[in-house]
Amino acid sequence: MFAAERRQLILEMVRANGAVSLRELARVVQTSEVTVRRDVRALEAEGLLDRRHGGAVLPGGFTRESGFPQKSLSATAEKTAIAELAAGLVEEGEAVVVGAGTTTQELARRLARVAGLTVVTNSLLVAQALAHANRVEVVMTGGTLRGSNYALVGSGAEQSLQGLRVSRAFLSGSGLTAERGLSTSNMLSASVDRALVQAASEVVVLADHTKLGTDTMFQTVPTELMTRLVTDEPLAHDDRAGRELQALADQGVQIAVAGTGPAGAGMGTERSFQTGGAHGAGSGPVAGGASGHGPGAGRREGPLPGQRRNRPLRGGGPSTPPTLRSAPPPPTALPEGFR
């Protein structure tokens, strides 16, 4: 077991139990107490745990990572709408990678209807959602099973992704900020997610509004590598989420907002943000109004970077050609409700 894997396992044991003896840690990671003591000292230096005589404990104020049962019950309607909208980005015959998470699991259920699709994943839940889709080929990474989110992690997972190239990566995480991008609270999961990003020409982040403005320990997708964010509409009084959306749009991230109200339940709608990041000064909202509802909803202003040809989201009209620009113009304000 590599040192990084061993230390991550030590962290997970301490988080799960609050306090663990060096003897128990050594038994689980199958190494000497001297090595475990050195690992604990290194983790303490990073502020991830506190040493105690003969063991390790959680540092003050440290929050445990939510397990799969808790995550699966959080923002379920939002995740469904996000997954529906994100699935419209995938064409028949494409090859994509899909990371671990409850939102990506919802996406996988919708990708089962895309013929000729190849999905590479490290998630057992994603693979299970696609297991009976006879028109979809599923390729799983190797690695060590992380039971808390049913994902394969570690050096085996990362090595199996070397040399892989696909059109898009769909990833979710624990937090998203304009400053650091997507992040997660688990070191091994973050490392695999970074390998998934390296395998894709474009990166699509799936994050509901509860993740906006939240920053966690390990960065997975820097903002400059994000092609598109698919999210749901924040609450009107959620100024923090609104600011993060504006900042992400200003940095060139294409924002797609999924509707979750009565008119948009079970389907995706999209909103284009007028900013100086990815589009020209004269670009306006998508047809159907600023909210993305109406007969033209679902269209985007231009193709994703690197995309070979223009195409609409499913159910939308034709996309407009990209706008050439020599310098980014100043950003304009967000639509009403995001201020």
Coordinates of C-alpha atoms in Angstrom, one line a residue:
M1 CA 0.0 0.0 0.0
F2 CA 1.4 3.4 -1.0
A3 CA 1.9 6.0 1.7
A4 CA -0.9 8.2 0.3
E5 CA -3.4 5.3 0.4
R6 CA -2.3 4.3 3.9
R7 CA -2.7 7.8 5.2
Q8 CA -6.1 8.2 3.6
L9 CA -7.2 5.0 5.2
I10 CA -6.0 6.2 8.6
L11 CA -8.0 9.5 8.1
E12 CA -11.1 7.5 7.2
M13 CA -10.8 5.4 10.3
V14 CA -10.3 8.4 12.6
R15 CA -13.3 10.2 11.0
A16 CA -15.5 7.1 11.4
N17 CA -14.6 6.4 15.0
G18 CA -13.5 9.8 16.4
A19 CA -10.4 8.2 18.0
V20 CA -8.3 5.2 17.1
S21 CA -5.2 3.6 18.7
L22 CA -1.9 3.3 16.9
R23 CA -2.1 -0.5 17.4
E24 CA -5.5 -0.7 15.7
L25 CA -4.4 1.6 12.8
A26 CA -1.3 -0.6 12.3
R27 CA -3.4 -3.8 12.2
V28 CA -5.8 -2.4 9.6
V29 CA -3.2 -0.9 7.3
Q30 CA -1.0 -3.9 7.8
T31 CA 2.2 -2.1 8.8
S32 CA 4.3 -1.4 11.9
E33 CA 3.3 1.0 14.7
V34 CA 6.5 3.0 13.9
T35 CA 5.3 3.6 10.3
V36 CA 1.8 4.5 11.5
R37 CA 3.2 6.9 14.1
R38 CA 5.1 8.6 11.3
D39 CA 1.9 8.8 9.1
V40 CA -0.1 10.3 12.0
R41 CA 2.6 12.9 12.6
A42 CA 2.5 13.9 8.9
L43 CA -1.3 14.1 8.9
E44 CA -1.2 16.2 12.1
A45 CA 1.3 18.6 10.4
E46 CA -1.4 19.1 7.7
G47 CA -4.0 19.8 10.3
L48 CA -6.1 16.7 9.4
L49 CA -6.0 15.0 12.8
D50 CA -4.5 15.4 16.3
R51 CA -2.1 13.0 17.9
R52 CA -2.8 11.7 21.4
H53 CA -0.8 9.3 23.5
G54 CA -1.0 6.0 21.7
G55 CA -3.5 7.1 19.1
A56 CA -5.1 9.8 16.9
V57 CA -8.3 11.8 17.2
L58 CA -10.3 14.2 15.1
P59 CA -9.1 17.8 15.2
G60 CA -11.3 20.4 16.7
G61 CA -14.2 21.5 14.5
F62 CA -13.4 18.8 11.8
T63 CA -16.5 17.6 10.0
R64 CA -16.9 14.1 8.8
E65 CA -17.7 13.4 5.2
S66 CA -21.3 12.5 4.6
G67 CA -21.9 8.8 3.6
F68 CA -23.8 7.6 0.6
P69 CA -27.2 7.2 2.4
Q70 CA -27.1 10.9 3.5
K71 CA -25.9 12.2 0.1
S72 CA -28.6 10.1 -1.8
L73 CA -31.3 11.9 0.2
S74 CA -30.0 15.4 -0.3
A75 CA -31.4 17.7 -3.1
T76 CA -32.9 14.8 -5.0
A77 CA -35.2 16.8 -7.2
E78 CA -32.3 19.1 -8.1
K79 CA -30.0 16.2 -9.0
T80 CA -32.7 14.7 -11.2
A81 CA -33.1 17.9 -13.2
I82 CA -29.4 18.4 -13.4
A83 CA -28.9 14.8 -14.7
E84 CA -31.7 15.3 -17.3
L85 CA -30.1 18.4 -18.7
A86 CA -26.6 17.0 -18.7
A87 CA -27.7 13.8 -20.6
G88 CA -28.8 16.1 -23.5
L89 CA -25.1 16.9 -24.1
V90 CA -24.3 13.3 -25.0
E91 CA -24.7 12.0 -28.6
E92 CA -25.0 8.5 -29.9
G93 CA -21.7 6.8 -30.4
E94 CA -19.7 9.0 -28.0
A95 CA -17.2 7.8 -25.5
V96 CA -17.4 9.6 -22.1
V97 CA -16.1 9.2 -18.6
V98 CA -18.4 9.5 -15.6
G99 CA -17.1 9.9 -12.1
A100 CA -18.5 8.7 -8.8
G101 CA -21.4 10.5 -7.0
T102 CA -25.1 10.5 -6.5
T103 CA -25.7 13.1 -9.2
T104 CA -23.6 11.2 -11.7
Q105 CA -25.6 8.1 -10.8
E106 CA -28.7 9.9 -11.8
L107 CA -27.0 10.9 -15.1
A108 CA -26.1 7.3 -15.8
R109 CA -29.7 6.2 -15.5
R110 CA -30.5 8.6 -18.4
L111 CA -27.4 7.7 -20.4
A112 CA -28.8 4.2 -20.7
R113 CA -31.1 5.4 -23.5
V114 CA -28.2 6.7 -25.7
A115 CA -27.4 4.1 -28.4
G116 CA -23.8 3.2 -29.1
L117 CA -22.4 5.0 -26.0
T118 CA -19.2 3.9 -24.3
V119 CA -19.0 4.9 -20.6
V120 CA -15.7 4.7 -18.6
T121 CA -16.3 4.9 -14.9
N122 CA -14.8 4.1 -11.5
S123 CA -18.2 4.1 -9.9
L124 CA -20.0 0.8 -9.1
L125 CA -23.3 2.8 -8.9
V126 CA -22.8 4.2 -12.4
A127 CA -22.0 0.8 -13.8
Q128 CA -25.0 -0.7 -12.1
A129 CA -27.3 1.9 -13.6
L130 CA -26.0 1.0 -17.0
A131 CA -25.7 -2.8 -16.5
H132 CA -28.9 -3.6 -18.4
A133 CA -28.5 -1.0 -21.2
N134 CA -27.9 -3.4 -24.1
R135 CA -26.8 -0.5 -26.3
V136 CA -24.2 0.9 -23.9
E137 CA -20.7 -0.4 -23.3
V138 CA -19.4 0.0 -19.8
V139 CA -15.7 0.1 -19.0
M140 CA -14.6 0.0 -15.4
T141 CA -11.3 1.1 -14.0
G142 CA -9.3 -1.1 -11.6
G143 CA -8.5 0.0 -8.1
T144 CA -9.5 -0.5 -4.5
L145 CA -13.1 -0.2 -3.5
R146 CA -14.0 2.7 -1.3
G147 CA -17.1 1.6 0.5
S148 CA -18.5 4.9 1.5
N149 CA -19.3 5.9 -2.0
Y150 CA -18.9 2.6 -3.9
A151 CA -16.0 4.0 -6.0
L152 CA -12.8 2.4 -7.1
V153 CA -9.8 4.5 -6.1
G154 CA -6.0 4.3 -5.6
S155 CA -3.1 3.7 -8.0
G156 CA -4.9 0.9 -9.8
A157 CA -7.7 3.2 -10.9
E158 CA -5.4 5.9 -11.9
Q159 CA -3.1 3.6 -13.9
S160 CA -6.0 2.1 -15.8
L161 CA -6.9 5.6 -17.1
Q162 CA -3.5 6.3 -18.6
G163 CA -3.6 6.7 -22.4
L164 CA -7.4 7.0 -22.4
R165 CA -9.0 9.8 -24.5
V166 CA -12.7 10.5 -24.6
S167 CA -14.9 13.5 -25.6
R168 CA -16.3 14.5 -22.2
A169 CA -15.9 13.9 -18.5
F170 CA -18.9 14.3 -16.2
L171 CA -17.8 14.9 -12.6
S172 CA -19.4 15.9 -9.3
G173 CA -17.9 16.7 -5.9
S174 CA -18.4 18.1 -2.4
G175 CA -17.9 21.8 -3.1
L176 CA -17.5 24.3 -6.0
T177 CA -16.0 27.8 -5.9
A178 CA -14.8 30.1 -8.6
E179 CA -11.5 30.5 -6.9
R180 CA -10.6 26.8 -6.6
G181 CA -13.1 25.0 -8.8
L182 CA -14.5 21.6 -7.9
S183 CA -13.2 19.9 -4.7
T184 CA -13.8 16.9 -2.6
S185 CA -13.0 15.9 1.0
N186 CA -11.3 12.6 0.1
M187 CA -7.7 12.5 -1.1
L188 CA -8.0 9.3 -3.1
S189 CA -11.2 10.2 -4.8
A190 CA -9.7 13.6 -5.8
S191 CA -6.7 11.9 -7.3
V192 CA -8.9 9.6 -9.5
D193 CA -11.1 12.5 -10.5
R194 CA -8.0 14.4 -11.7
A195 CA -7.0 11.4 -13.8
L196 CA -10.6 11.4 -15.3
V197 CA -10.2 15.0 -16.2
Q198 CA -6.9 14.3 -18.0
A199 CA -8.6 11.7 -20.1
A200 CA -11.3 14.1 -21.5
S201 CA -11.3 16.9 -24.1
E202 CA -14.1 18.7 -22.2
V203 CA -15.1 18.7 -18.5
V204 CA -18.7 19.0 -17.4
V205 CA -19.3 19.6 -13.7
L206 CA -22.6 18.6 -12.1
A207 CA -23.3 20.4 -8.9
D208 CA -26.5 21.4 -7.2
H209 CA -26.9 24.8 -5.5
T210 CA -25.9 23.4 -2.1
K211 CA -22.3 22.9 -3.4
L212 CA -21.9 26.5 -4.7
G213 CA -19.6 28.5 -2.5
T214 CA -18.5 25.4 -0.5
D215 CA -14.7 24.7 -0.4
T216 CA -13.4 21.3 0.7
M217 CA -9.9 20.0 1.2
F218 CA -8.8 18.5 -2.2
Q219 CA -9.1 20.2 -5.5
T220 CA -10.2 18.0 -8.4
V221 CA -11.1 20.4 -11.3
P222 CA -9.6 23.9 -11.4
T223 CA -11.9 26.5 -12.7
E224 CA -9.8 27.0 -15.9
L225 CA -10.3 23.4 -16.8
M226 CA -14.1 23.5 -16.5
T227 CA -15.9 23.7 -19.8
R228 CA -19.5 23.7 -18.4
L229 CA -21.4 23.7 -15.1
V230 CA -24.8 22.1 -14.9
T231 CA -26.6 23.2 -11.8
D232 CA -30.0 24.1 -10.5
E233 CA -31.4 27.6 -9.7
P234 CA -30.3 28.8 -6.3
L235 CA -32.9 30.2 -3.9
A236 CA -33.6 33.9 -4.4
H237 CA -32.0 34.9 -1.1
D238 CA -28.9 32.8 -1.6
D239 CA -26.4 35.6 -2.4
R240 CA -23.4 33.3 -2.0
A241 CA -24.5 30.9 -4.7
G242 CA -25.4 33.8 -7.0
R243 CA -22.0 35.4 -6.6
E244 CA -20.2 32.1 -7.4
L245 CA -22.3 31.6 -10.5
Q246 CA -21.4 35.1 -11.7
A247 CA -17.7 34.6 -10.9
L248 CA -17.6 31.2 -12.7
A249 CA -19.4 32.7 -15.8
D250 CA -16.9 35.6 -15.8
Q251 CA -14.1 33.1 -16.0
G252 CA -15.6 31.5 -19.1
V253 CA -17.5 28.6 -17.6
Q254 CA -20.7 27.9 -19.6
I255 CA -23.5 27.8 -17.1
A256 CA -26.6 25.6 -17.6
V257 CA -29.4 25.9 -15.1
A258 CA -31.9 23.1 -14.7
G259 CA -35.5 23.9 -13.8
T260 CA -37.0 22.0 -10.9
G261 CA -40.4 23.8 -10.5
P262 CA -43.7 22.5 -11.8
A263 CA -42.9 23.7 -15.4
G264 CA -39.4 22.2 -15.3
A265 CA -39.8 19.1 -13.1
G266 CA -38.2 16.0 -14.7
M267 CA -36.7 18.0 -17.5
G268 CA -33.8 20.3 -18.1
T269 CA -33.8 23.9 -19.1
E270 CA -30.8 26.1 -19.8
R271 CA -29.8 29.7 -19.2
S272 CA -26.9 31.5 -20.9
F273 CA -25.1 34.1 -18.9
Q274 CA -24.1 37.3 -20.5
T275 CA -20.5 37.7 -19.5
G276 CA -17.1 38.6 -20.8
G277 CA -15.7 35.1 -20.3
A278 CA -16.8 32.7 -23.0
H279 CA -18.9 34.8 -25.4
G280 CA -18.8 38.2 -27.1
A281 CA -20.3 41.4 -26.0
G282 CA -23.4 41.1 -28.1
S283 CA -24.4 37.6 -26.9
G284 CA -27.8 37.5 -25.3
P285 CA -29.9 34.9 -23.4
V286 CA -31.1 31.8 -25.1
A287 CA -34.4 31.9 -26.9
G288 CA -37.3 31.5 -24.5
G289 CA -36.3 34.3 -22.2
A290 CA -33.8 34.8 -19.4
S291 CA -35.2 32.0 -17.4
G292 CA -34.7 29.4 -20.1
H293 CA -38.3 28.4 -20.3
G294 CA -40.4 28.5 -23.5
P295 CA -40.3 26.9 -26.9
G296 CA -36.6 27.7 -27.4
A297 CA -35.4 26.5 -24.0
G298 CA -32.5 24.1 -24.1
R299 CA -30.4 25.9 -26.8
R300 CA -27.0 27.2 -26.0
E301 CA -25.2 30.1 -27.6
G302 CA -22.3 28.3 -29.2
P303 CA -20.5 24.9 -29.3
L304 CA -18.4 23.6 -26.4
P305 CA -14.7 24.2 -26.9
G306 CA -13.2 21.6 -29.2
Q307 CA -16.5 20.3 -30.4
R308 CA -16.4 19.3 -34.0
R309 CA -19.8 20.6 -35.1
N310 CA -22.6 22.7 -33.8
R311 CA -25.5 20.9 -32.3
P312 CA -28.4 21.7 -29.9
L313 CA -29.2 20.1 -26.7
R314 CA -31.9 17.5 -27.2
G315 CA -35.2 19.1 -27.9
G316 CA -33.7 22.5 -28.7
G317 CA -33.2 24.6 -31.8
P318 CA -29.9 25.1 -33.7
S319 CA -27.0 26.6 -31.9
T320 CA -25.5 29.9 -33.0
P321 CA -22.0 30.1 -34.2
P322 CA -19.3 31.1 -31.7
T323 CA -18.3 34.7 -31.5
L324 CA -14.6 35.7 -32.2
R325 CA -13.1 38.1 -29.7
S326 CA -9.8 39.8 -29.2
A327 CA -10.3 40.9 -25.6
P328 CA -12.9 40.1 -23.0
P329 CA -15.5 42.8 -22.7
P330 CA -16.7 43.8 -19.2
P331 CA -19.3 41.4 -17.6
T332 CA -22.9 42.3 -17.5
A333 CA -25.3 41.6 -14.6
L334 CA -26.9 38.3 -13.8
P335 CA -30.6 37.8 -14.7
E336 CA -33.1 38.8 -12.1
G337 CA -33.1 36.4 -9.1
F338 CA -29.3 35.9 -9.1
R339 CA -28.4 39.3 -7.6

